[in-house]
Short mmCIF file of N, CA and C in Angstrom, two decimals:
data_model
loop_
_atom_site.label_atom_id
_atom_site.label_comp_id
_atom_site.label_asym_id
_atom_site.label_seq_id
_atom_site.Cartn_x
_atom_site.Cartn_y
_atom_site.Cartn_z
N UNK K 1 0.85 -1.18 0.00
CA UNK K 1 0.00 0.00 0.00
C UNK K 1 0.89 1.24 0.00
N UNK K 2 0.51 2.23 -0.77
CA UNK K 2 1.25 3.49 -0.82
C UNK K 2 1.06 4.25 0.48
N UNK K 3 1.84 5.30 0.67
CA UNK K 3 1.66 6.17 1.83
C UNK K 3 0.24 6.70 1.84
N UNK K 4 -0.41 6.65 2.99
CA UNK K 4 -1.83 7.00 3.09
C UNK K 4 -2.02 8.39 3.68
N UNK K 5 -2.85 9.18 3.04
CA UNK K 5 -3.24 10.47 3.60
C UNK K 5 -4.17 10.20 4.78
N UNK K 6 -3.86 10.79 5.93
CA UNK K 6 -4.71 10.55 7.10
C UNK K 6 -5.34 11.82 7.65
N UNK K 7 -4.81 12.99 7.30
CA UNK K 7 -5.32 14.21 7.91
C UNK K 7 -4.90 15.40 7.06
N UNK K 8 -5.67 16.46 7.09
CA UNK K 8 -5.32 17.74 6.49
C UNK K 8 -5.60 18.81 7.53
N UNK K 9 -4.68 19.76 7.69
CA UNK K 9 -4.87 20.86 8.64
C UNK K 9 -5.10 22.17 7.92
N UNK K 10 -6.04 22.96 8.42
CA UNK K 10 -6.23 24.34 7.99
C UNK K 10 -5.70 25.22 9.11
N UNK K 11 -4.88 26.22 8.80
CA UNK K 11 -4.51 27.18 9.83
C UNK K 11 -5.63 28.21 10.02
N UNK K 12 -5.79 28.69 11.23
CA UNK K 12 -6.77 29.74 11.53
C UNK K 12 -6.24 30.58 12.67
N UNK K 13 -6.51 31.88 12.62
CA UNK K 13 -6.11 32.74 13.74
C UNK K 13 -6.97 32.46 14.98
N UNK K 14 -8.16 31.93 14.75
CA UNK K 14 -9.09 31.65 15.85
C UNK K 14 -9.68 30.25 15.67
N UNK K 15 -8.96 29.20 16.12
CA UNK K 15 -9.45 27.83 15.95
C UNK K 15 -10.81 27.58 16.61
N UNK K 16 -11.11 28.26 17.69
CA UNK K 16 -12.41 28.09 18.35
C UNK K 16 -13.52 28.54 17.40
N UNK K 17 -13.37 29.72 16.82
CA UNK K 17 -14.38 30.23 15.88
C UNK K 17 -14.45 29.36 14.63
N UNK K 18 -13.30 28.91 14.14
CA UNK K 18 -13.29 28.05 12.95
C UNK K 18 -13.99 26.72 13.24
N UNK K 19 -13.75 26.15 14.42
CA UNK K 19 -14.43 24.92 14.80
C UNK K 19 -15.93 25.09 14.85
N UNK K 20 -16.38 26.21 15.41
CA UNK K 20 -17.82 26.49 15.47
C UNK K 20 -18.39 26.70 14.07
N UNK K 21 -17.62 27.37 13.19
CA UNK K 21 -18.06 27.61 11.82
C UNK K 21 -18.37 26.29 11.13
N UNK K 22 -17.44 25.34 11.15
CA UNK K 22 -17.65 24.08 10.45
C UNK K 22 -18.71 23.21 11.12
N UNK K 23 -18.85 23.32 12.42
CA UNK K 23 -19.94 22.60 13.09
C UNK K 23 -21.30 23.14 12.64
N UNK K 24 -21.42 24.47 12.54
CA UNK K 24 -22.69 25.09 12.14
C UNK K 24 -22.98 24.91 10.65
N UNK K 25 -21.95 25.06 9.80
CA UNK K 25 -22.17 25.05 8.36
C UNK K 25 -22.30 23.64 7.81
N UNK K 26 -21.42 22.73 8.22
CA UNK K 26 -21.43 21.38 7.66
C UNK K 26 -21.92 20.30 8.62
N UNK K 27 -22.21 20.68 9.86
CA UNK K 27 -22.73 19.72 10.83
C UNK K 27 -21.69 18.77 11.39
N UNK K 28 -20.41 19.14 11.29
CA UNK K 28 -19.34 18.28 11.78
C UNK K 28 -19.15 18.44 13.28
N UNK K 29 -18.72 17.39 13.93
CA UNK K 29 -18.40 17.46 15.36
C UNK K 29 -17.10 18.23 15.54
N UNK K 30 -17.11 19.20 16.45
CA UNK K 30 -15.92 19.99 16.78
C UNK K 30 -15.28 19.36 18.02
N UNK K 31 -14.12 18.77 17.84
CA UNK K 31 -13.42 18.07 18.93
C UNK K 31 -12.15 18.85 19.29
N UNK K 32 -12.25 19.85 20.23
CA UNK K 32 -11.08 20.64 20.59
C UNK K 32 -10.07 19.81 21.38
N UNK K 33 -8.81 19.81 20.92
CA UNK K 33 -7.80 18.95 21.56
C UNK K 33 -6.43 19.62 21.56
N UNK K 34 -6.12 20.59 22.36
CA UNK K 34 -6.95 21.34 23.31
C UNK K 34 -7.61 22.55 22.65
N UNK K 35 -8.67 23.02 23.27
CA UNK K 35 -9.44 24.14 22.73
C UNK K 35 -8.54 25.34 22.46
N UNK K 36 -8.73 25.94 21.30
CA UNK K 36 -7.97 27.13 20.94
C UNK K 36 -6.63 26.84 20.29
N UNK K 37 -6.15 25.61 20.41
CA UNK K 37 -4.87 25.25 19.80
C UNK K 37 -5.05 24.35 18.59
N UNK K 38 -5.87 23.34 18.75
CA UNK K 38 -6.12 22.40 17.66
C UNK K 38 -7.54 21.86 17.82
N UNK K 39 -8.28 21.90 16.73
CA UNK K 39 -9.65 21.37 16.74
C UNK K 39 -9.76 20.33 15.65
N UNK K 40 -10.08 19.12 16.04
CA UNK K 40 -10.29 18.05 15.07
C UNK K 40 -11.75 18.08 14.67
N UNK K 41 -11.99 18.27 13.38
CA UNK K 41 -13.36 18.28 12.87
C UNK K 41 -13.69 16.87 12.42
N UNK K 42 -14.72 16.29 13.00
CA UNK K 42 -15.09 14.91 12.73
C UNK K 42 -16.38 14.90 11.92
N UNK K 43 -16.27 14.53 10.63
CA UNK K 43 -17.47 14.54 9.80
C UNK K 43 -18.42 13.39 10.10
N UNK K 44 -17.94 12.37 10.76
CA UNK K 44 -18.80 11.24 11.11
C UNK K 44 -19.01 10.30 9.96
N UNK K 45 -19.53 9.15 10.27
CA UNK K 45 -19.85 8.17 9.24
C UNK K 45 -18.63 7.45 8.69
N UNK K 46 -18.87 6.66 7.68
CA UNK K 46 -17.84 5.83 7.05
C UNK K 46 -17.93 6.00 5.54
N UNK K 47 -16.83 5.74 4.86
CA UNK K 47 -16.89 5.69 3.41
C UNK K 47 -17.84 4.56 3.04
N UNK K 48 -18.55 4.74 1.94
CA UNK K 48 -19.54 3.73 1.55
C UNK K 48 -18.97 2.73 0.56
N UNK K 49 -19.46 1.51 0.64
CA UNK K 49 -19.19 0.49 -0.36
C UNK K 49 -20.01 0.83 -1.61
N UNK K 50 -19.72 0.14 -2.72
CA UNK K 50 -20.46 0.41 -3.96
C UNK K 50 -21.95 0.18 -3.82
N UNK K 51 -22.35 -0.71 -2.92
CA UNK K 51 -23.78 -0.99 -2.74
C UNK K 51 -24.47 0.01 -1.80
N UNK K 52 -23.72 1.01 -1.31
CA UNK K 52 -24.29 2.03 -0.45
C UNK K 52 -24.17 1.74 1.03
N UNK K 53 -23.73 0.54 1.40
CA UNK K 53 -23.57 0.21 2.81
C UNK K 53 -22.26 0.81 3.33
N UNK K 54 -22.16 0.95 4.65
CA UNK K 54 -20.94 1.48 5.26
C UNK K 54 -19.79 0.50 5.13
N UNK K 55 -18.63 1.01 4.77
CA UNK K 55 -17.42 0.19 4.76
C UNK K 55 -16.82 0.22 6.17
N UNK K 56 -15.66 -0.35 6.34
CA UNK K 56 -14.97 -0.31 7.64
C UNK K 56 -14.06 0.90 7.74
N UNK K 57 -14.05 1.75 6.71
CA UNK K 57 -13.14 2.90 6.67
C UNK K 57 -13.88 4.15 7.08
N UNK K 58 -13.43 4.75 8.17
CA UNK K 58 -14.02 5.99 8.63
C UNK K 58 -13.63 7.15 7.74
N UNK K 59 -14.51 8.16 7.62
CA UNK K 59 -14.22 9.34 6.81
C UNK K 59 -12.98 10.07 7.33
N UNK K 60 -12.33 10.79 6.43
CA UNK K 60 -11.18 11.59 6.80
C UNK K 60 -11.61 12.71 7.74
N UNK K 61 -10.68 13.18 8.54
CA UNK K 61 -10.94 14.29 9.45
C UNK K 61 -10.17 15.50 8.98
N UNK K 62 -10.60 16.67 9.40
CA UNK K 62 -9.93 17.92 9.11
C UNK K 62 -9.45 18.52 10.42
N UNK K 63 -8.21 18.95 10.46
CA UNK K 63 -7.69 19.63 11.63
C UNK K 63 -7.74 21.13 11.42
N UNK K 64 -8.04 21.86 12.48
CA UNK K 64 -7.94 23.31 12.45
C UNK K 64 -6.91 23.69 13.49
N UNK K 65 -5.81 24.26 13.00
CA UNK K 65 -4.66 24.53 13.86
C UNK K 65 -4.48 26.03 14.06
N UNK K 66 -3.99 26.39 15.22
CA UNK K 66 -3.72 27.78 15.55
C UNK K 66 -2.51 28.25 14.74
N UNK K 67 -2.73 29.21 13.82
CA UNK K 67 -1.66 29.70 12.95
C UNK K 67 -0.49 30.28 13.74
N UNK K 68 -0.74 30.76 14.94
CA UNK K 68 0.33 31.35 15.76
C UNK K 68 1.30 30.30 16.30
N UNK K 69 0.87 29.04 16.34
CA UNK K 69 1.75 27.99 16.86
C UNK K 69 1.22 26.63 16.40
N UNK K 70 1.52 26.29 15.15
CA UNK K 70 1.03 25.03 14.56
C UNK K 70 1.67 23.85 15.29
N UNK K 71 0.85 22.97 15.82
CA UNK K 71 1.30 21.78 16.55
C UNK K 71 1.06 20.56 15.70
N UNK K 72 1.79 19.48 15.79
CA UNK K 72 2.99 19.36 16.60
C UNK K 72 4.19 20.03 15.94
N UNK K 73 5.16 20.36 16.76
CA UNK K 73 6.43 20.90 16.32
C UNK K 73 7.43 20.70 17.45
N UNK K 74 8.68 20.35 17.13
CA UNK K 74 9.67 20.11 18.19
C UNK K 74 9.90 21.31 19.10
N UNK K 75 9.73 22.53 18.60
CA UNK K 75 9.89 23.72 19.42
C UNK K 75 8.53 24.08 20.00
N UNK K 76 8.34 23.95 21.33
CA UNK K 76 7.03 24.23 21.93
C UNK K 76 6.55 25.66 21.71
N UNK K 77 7.46 26.58 21.43
CA UNK K 77 7.07 27.97 21.18
C UNK K 77 6.60 28.17 19.74
N UNK K 78 6.81 27.16 18.89
CA UNK K 78 6.43 27.28 17.50
C UNK K 78 7.45 28.09 16.71
N UNK K 79 7.18 28.26 15.43
CA UNK K 79 8.09 28.99 14.55
C UNK K 79 7.29 29.90 13.61
N UNK K 80 8.00 30.85 13.01
CA UNK K 80 7.39 31.75 12.03
C UNK K 80 7.07 30.97 10.76
N UNK K 81 6.12 31.38 9.95
CA UNK K 81 5.21 32.50 10.15
C UNK K 81 4.10 32.13 11.12
N UNK K 82 3.53 33.11 11.74
CA UNK K 82 2.48 32.90 12.73
C UNK K 82 1.14 33.48 12.29
N UNK K 83 1.00 33.66 10.99
CA UNK K 83 -0.25 34.21 10.44
C UNK K 83 -0.71 33.34 9.28
N UNK K 84 -1.98 33.44 8.95
CA UNK K 84 -2.54 32.73 7.81
C UNK K 84 -2.11 33.48 6.55
N UNK K 85 -1.71 32.75 5.51
CA UNK K 85 -1.33 33.37 4.24
C UNK K 85 -2.53 34.13 3.67
N UNK K 86 -2.28 35.34 3.18
CA UNK K 86 -3.38 36.16 2.70
C UNK K 86 -3.56 36.10 1.19
N UNK K 87 -2.49 36.04 0.44
CA UNK K 87 -2.57 36.13 -1.01
C UNK K 87 -2.25 34.80 -1.67
N UNK K 88 -2.73 34.65 -2.87
CA UNK K 88 -2.40 33.47 -3.66
C UNK K 88 -3.29 32.27 -3.36
N UNK K 89 -3.02 31.19 -4.06
CA UNK K 89 -3.78 29.95 -3.91
C UNK K 89 -3.45 29.27 -2.59
N UNK K 90 -4.46 28.64 -2.05
CA UNK K 90 -4.31 27.85 -0.83
C UNK K 90 -4.88 26.47 -1.11
N UNK K 91 -4.61 25.52 -0.24
CA UNK K 91 -5.27 24.22 -0.41
C UNK K 91 -6.78 24.40 -0.31
N UNK K 92 -7.50 23.52 -0.96
CA UNK K 92 -8.95 23.53 -0.82
C UNK K 92 -9.40 22.10 -0.57
N UNK K 93 -10.54 21.96 0.07
CA UNK K 93 -11.06 20.63 0.34
C UNK K 93 -12.38 20.45 -0.40
N UNK K 94 -12.68 19.19 -0.66
CA UNK K 94 -13.89 18.80 -1.38
C UNK K 94 -14.78 18.05 -0.40
N UNK K 95 -16.03 18.46 -0.34
CA UNK K 95 -16.99 17.87 0.58
C UNK K 95 -18.15 17.28 -0.22
N UNK K 96 -18.38 15.98 -0.07
CA UNK K 96 -19.52 15.33 -0.70
C UNK K 96 -20.77 15.68 0.10
N UNK K 97 -21.73 16.32 -0.55
CA UNK K 97 -22.94 16.78 0.13
C UNK K 97 -23.82 15.57 0.46
N UNK K 98 -24.23 15.50 1.71
CA UNK K 98 -25.07 14.42 2.21
C UNK K 98 -26.44 14.46 1.55
N UNK K 99 -27.05 13.31 1.38
CA UNK K 99 -28.39 13.23 0.79
C UNK K 99 -29.44 13.99 1.60
N UNK K 100 -29.16 14.22 2.90
CA UNK K 100 -30.09 14.93 3.76
C UNK K 100 -29.83 16.43 3.82
N UNK K 101 -28.95 16.93 2.95
CA UNK K 101 -28.62 18.35 2.93
C UNK K 101 -28.60 18.79 1.47
N UNK K 102 -28.42 20.06 1.23
CA UNK K 102 -28.33 20.57 -0.14
C UNK K 102 -27.20 21.58 -0.22
N UNK K 103 -26.60 21.73 -1.40
CA UNK K 103 -25.57 22.77 -1.55
C UNK K 103 -26.13 24.16 -1.24
N UNK K 104 -27.37 24.41 -1.66
CA UNK K 104 -27.98 25.72 -1.42
C UNK K 104 -28.07 26.01 0.08
N UNK K 105 -28.49 25.04 0.86
CA UNK K 105 -28.60 25.23 2.31
C UNK K 105 -27.23 25.43 2.94
N UNK K 106 -26.25 24.67 2.48
CA UNK K 106 -24.89 24.82 3.02
C UNK K 106 -24.35 26.21 2.69
N UNK K 107 -24.51 26.65 1.45
CA UNK K 107 -24.02 27.98 1.07
C UNK K 107 -24.71 29.08 1.88
N UNK K 108 -25.99 28.91 2.12
CA UNK K 108 -26.72 29.88 2.94
C UNK K 108 -26.16 29.93 4.36
N UNK K 109 -25.92 28.76 4.97
CA UNK K 109 -25.35 28.74 6.32
C UNK K 109 -23.94 29.32 6.32
N UNK K 110 -23.17 29.00 5.29
CA UNK K 110 -21.79 29.50 5.21
C UNK K 110 -21.79 31.03 5.14
N UNK K 111 -22.62 31.60 4.28
CA UNK K 111 -22.70 33.07 4.18
C UNK K 111 -23.14 33.69 5.50
N UNK K 112 -24.10 33.06 6.14
CA UNK K 112 -24.60 33.56 7.43
C UNK K 112 -23.48 33.63 8.46
N UNK K 113 -22.50 32.72 8.35
CA UNK K 113 -21.39 32.67 9.31
C UNK K 113 -20.12 33.31 8.77
N UNK K 114 -20.25 34.16 7.75
CA UNK K 114 -19.12 34.96 7.31
C UNK K 114 -18.35 34.47 6.11
N UNK K 115 -18.80 33.42 5.44
CA UNK K 115 -18.11 32.91 4.26
C UNK K 115 -18.51 33.71 3.02
N UNK K 116 -17.69 33.60 1.99
CA UNK K 116 -17.96 34.22 0.69
C UNK K 116 -18.23 33.11 -0.32
N UNK K 117 -19.38 33.17 -0.99
CA UNK K 117 -19.67 32.20 -2.05
C UNK K 117 -18.78 32.53 -3.25
N UNK K 118 -18.08 31.52 -3.77
CA UNK K 118 -17.19 31.71 -4.92
C UNK K 118 -17.90 31.40 -6.23
N UNK K 119 -18.69 30.32 -6.24
CA UNK K 119 -19.51 30.02 -7.40
C UNK K 119 -20.60 29.04 -7.00
N UNK K 120 -21.61 29.00 -7.86
CA UNK K 120 -22.73 28.08 -7.72
C UNK K 120 -22.96 27.41 -9.08
N UNK K 121 -23.61 26.26 -9.04
CA UNK K 121 -24.17 25.66 -10.25
C UNK K 121 -23.16 25.43 -11.38
N UNK K 122 -22.23 24.54 -11.12
CA UNK K 122 -21.25 24.18 -12.14
C UNK K 122 -21.20 22.65 -12.25
N UNK K 123 -21.05 22.16 -13.47
CA UNK K 123 -20.94 20.71 -13.70
C UNK K 123 -19.57 20.42 -14.29
N UNK K 124 -18.87 19.45 -13.69
CA UNK K 124 -17.56 19.03 -14.18
C UNK K 124 -17.72 17.62 -14.73
N UNK K 125 -17.80 17.53 -16.05
CA UNK K 125 -18.07 16.26 -16.73
C UNK K 125 -16.99 15.22 -16.45
N UNK K 126 -15.73 15.64 -16.40
CA UNK K 126 -14.62 14.70 -16.21
C UNK K 126 -14.83 13.78 -15.00
N UNK K 127 -15.39 14.33 -13.93
CA UNK K 127 -15.64 13.55 -12.72
C UNK K 127 -17.13 13.44 -12.40
N UNK K 128 -17.98 13.86 -13.35
CA UNK K 128 -19.42 13.73 -13.24
C UNK K 128 -19.95 14.27 -11.92
N UNK K 129 -19.64 15.54 -11.66
CA UNK K 129 -20.10 16.13 -10.41
C UNK K 129 -20.64 17.54 -10.58
N UNK K 130 -21.70 17.81 -9.83
CA UNK K 130 -22.28 19.15 -9.74
C UNK K 130 -21.61 19.81 -8.55
N UNK K 131 -21.08 21.02 -8.75
CA UNK K 131 -20.33 21.60 -7.64
C UNK K 131 -20.59 23.09 -7.45
N UNK K 132 -20.26 23.52 -6.26
CA UNK K 132 -20.46 24.88 -5.76
C UNK K 132 -19.28 25.13 -4.82
N UNK K 133 -18.94 26.38 -4.56
CA UNK K 133 -17.77 26.63 -3.71
C UNK K 133 -17.94 27.88 -2.86
N UNK K 134 -17.27 27.87 -1.69
CA UNK K 134 -17.21 29.05 -0.84
C UNK K 134 -15.84 29.16 -0.20
N UNK K 135 -15.52 30.37 0.23
CA UNK K 135 -14.28 30.63 0.97
C UNK K 135 -14.68 30.92 2.41
N UNK K 136 -14.10 30.18 3.35
CA UNK K 136 -14.43 30.40 4.76
C UNK K 136 -13.82 31.72 5.25
N UNK K 137 -14.15 32.17 6.45
CA UNK K 137 -13.62 33.45 6.94
C UNK K 137 -12.11 33.49 7.09
N UNK K 138 -11.42 32.35 7.01
CA UNK K 138 -9.96 32.28 7.15
C UNK K 138 -9.27 32.11 5.80
N UNK K 139 -10.05 32.14 4.72
CA UNK K 139 -9.49 32.10 3.39
C UNK K 139 -9.42 30.73 2.74
N UNK K 140 -9.86 29.69 3.43
CA UNK K 140 -9.81 28.33 2.87
C UNK K 140 -10.99 28.10 1.94
N UNK K 141 -10.74 27.40 0.84
CA UNK K 141 -11.79 27.16 -0.15
C UNK K 141 -12.39 25.77 0.03
N UNK K 142 -13.71 25.72 0.01
CA UNK K 142 -14.45 24.48 0.17
C UNK K 142 -15.26 24.26 -1.10
N UNK K 143 -15.08 23.10 -1.73
CA UNK K 143 -15.84 22.74 -2.92
C UNK K 143 -16.92 21.76 -2.48
N UNK K 144 -18.16 22.09 -2.71
CA UNK K 144 -19.28 21.20 -2.41
C UNK K 144 -19.54 20.35 -3.64
N UNK K 145 -19.67 19.04 -3.44
CA UNK K 145 -19.76 18.10 -4.55
C UNK K 145 -21.02 17.26 -4.43
N UNK K 146 -21.75 17.17 -5.53
CA UNK K 146 -22.91 16.28 -5.62
C UNK K 146 -22.66 15.37 -6.81
N UNK K 147 -22.75 14.07 -6.61
CA UNK K 147 -22.53 13.10 -7.70
C UNK K 147 -23.58 13.28 -8.78
N UNK K 148 -23.12 13.25 -10.04
CA UNK K 148 -24.04 13.40 -11.16
C UNK K 148 -24.89 12.17 -11.40
N UNK K 149 -24.37 10.98 -11.09
CA UNK K 149 -25.10 9.74 -11.31
C UNK K 149 -25.06 9.34 -12.78
N UNK K 150 -25.70 8.21 -13.07
CA UNK K 150 -25.76 7.74 -14.45
C UNK K 150 -26.66 8.66 -15.27
N UNK K 151 -26.24 8.98 -16.49
CA UNK K 151 -27.00 9.85 -17.39
C UNK K 151 -27.53 11.09 -16.66
N UNK K 152 -26.62 11.91 -16.12
CA UNK K 152 -27.08 13.06 -15.33
C UNK K 152 -27.84 14.08 -16.18
N UNK K 153 -28.85 14.65 -15.57
CA UNK K 153 -29.59 15.75 -16.20
C UNK K 153 -29.06 17.03 -15.57
N UNK K 154 -28.31 17.78 -16.36
CA UNK K 154 -27.69 19.00 -15.85
C UNK K 154 -28.64 20.17 -16.09
N UNK K 155 -29.04 20.89 -15.03
CA UNK K 155 -29.94 22.02 -15.21
C UNK K 155 -29.35 23.04 -16.19
N UNK K 156 -30.23 23.73 -16.91
CA UNK K 156 -29.79 24.70 -17.92
C UNK K 156 -28.96 25.83 -17.35
N UNK K 157 -29.20 26.20 -16.08
CA UNK K 157 -28.48 27.33 -15.49
C UNK K 157 -27.08 26.95 -14.99
N UNK K 158 -26.64 25.72 -15.20
CA UNK K 158 -25.31 25.29 -14.78
C UNK K 158 -24.28 25.60 -15.86
N UNK K 159 -23.10 26.10 -15.44
CA UNK K 159 -21.97 26.17 -16.34
C UNK K 159 -21.39 24.76 -16.45
N UNK K 160 -20.62 24.53 -17.51
CA UNK K 160 -20.11 23.16 -17.74
C UNK K 160 -18.67 23.21 -18.19
N UNK K 161 -17.95 22.15 -17.85
CA UNK K 161 -16.61 21.93 -18.43
C UNK K 161 -16.37 20.46 -18.55
#
């Protein structure tokens, strides 16, 4: 087996607020460990098998780390830089929208909590997905993904690539 991705961290100046943001917007469990320094966001559930049943593989987690002192690090005082990058591209994450939620509802909650909607209503044929995106208050980009399914019917108001 190749090296396995197990975690991704987002830096934030205020991990407590970022943890609350993702709990409110995406419904994830905010697991502060310790509060204000590192918050493990637990999306819950398991990856699904092809038949729709739960596999034995739990979903990936997202870490929210204090930009002033990203842990772990051998120096307990941390190192520079101690701020979130402001300009240029940053990593972005892709979130598969649950059948019990909608991209529209998620975007509405995200805006209510200070996010900026980047785009709505786009279809990416290469991976057969309907997608929408927002930037959280800390500058991280979130792509919302809905599977197109077999023979997808793409609404007329969707852009396509």
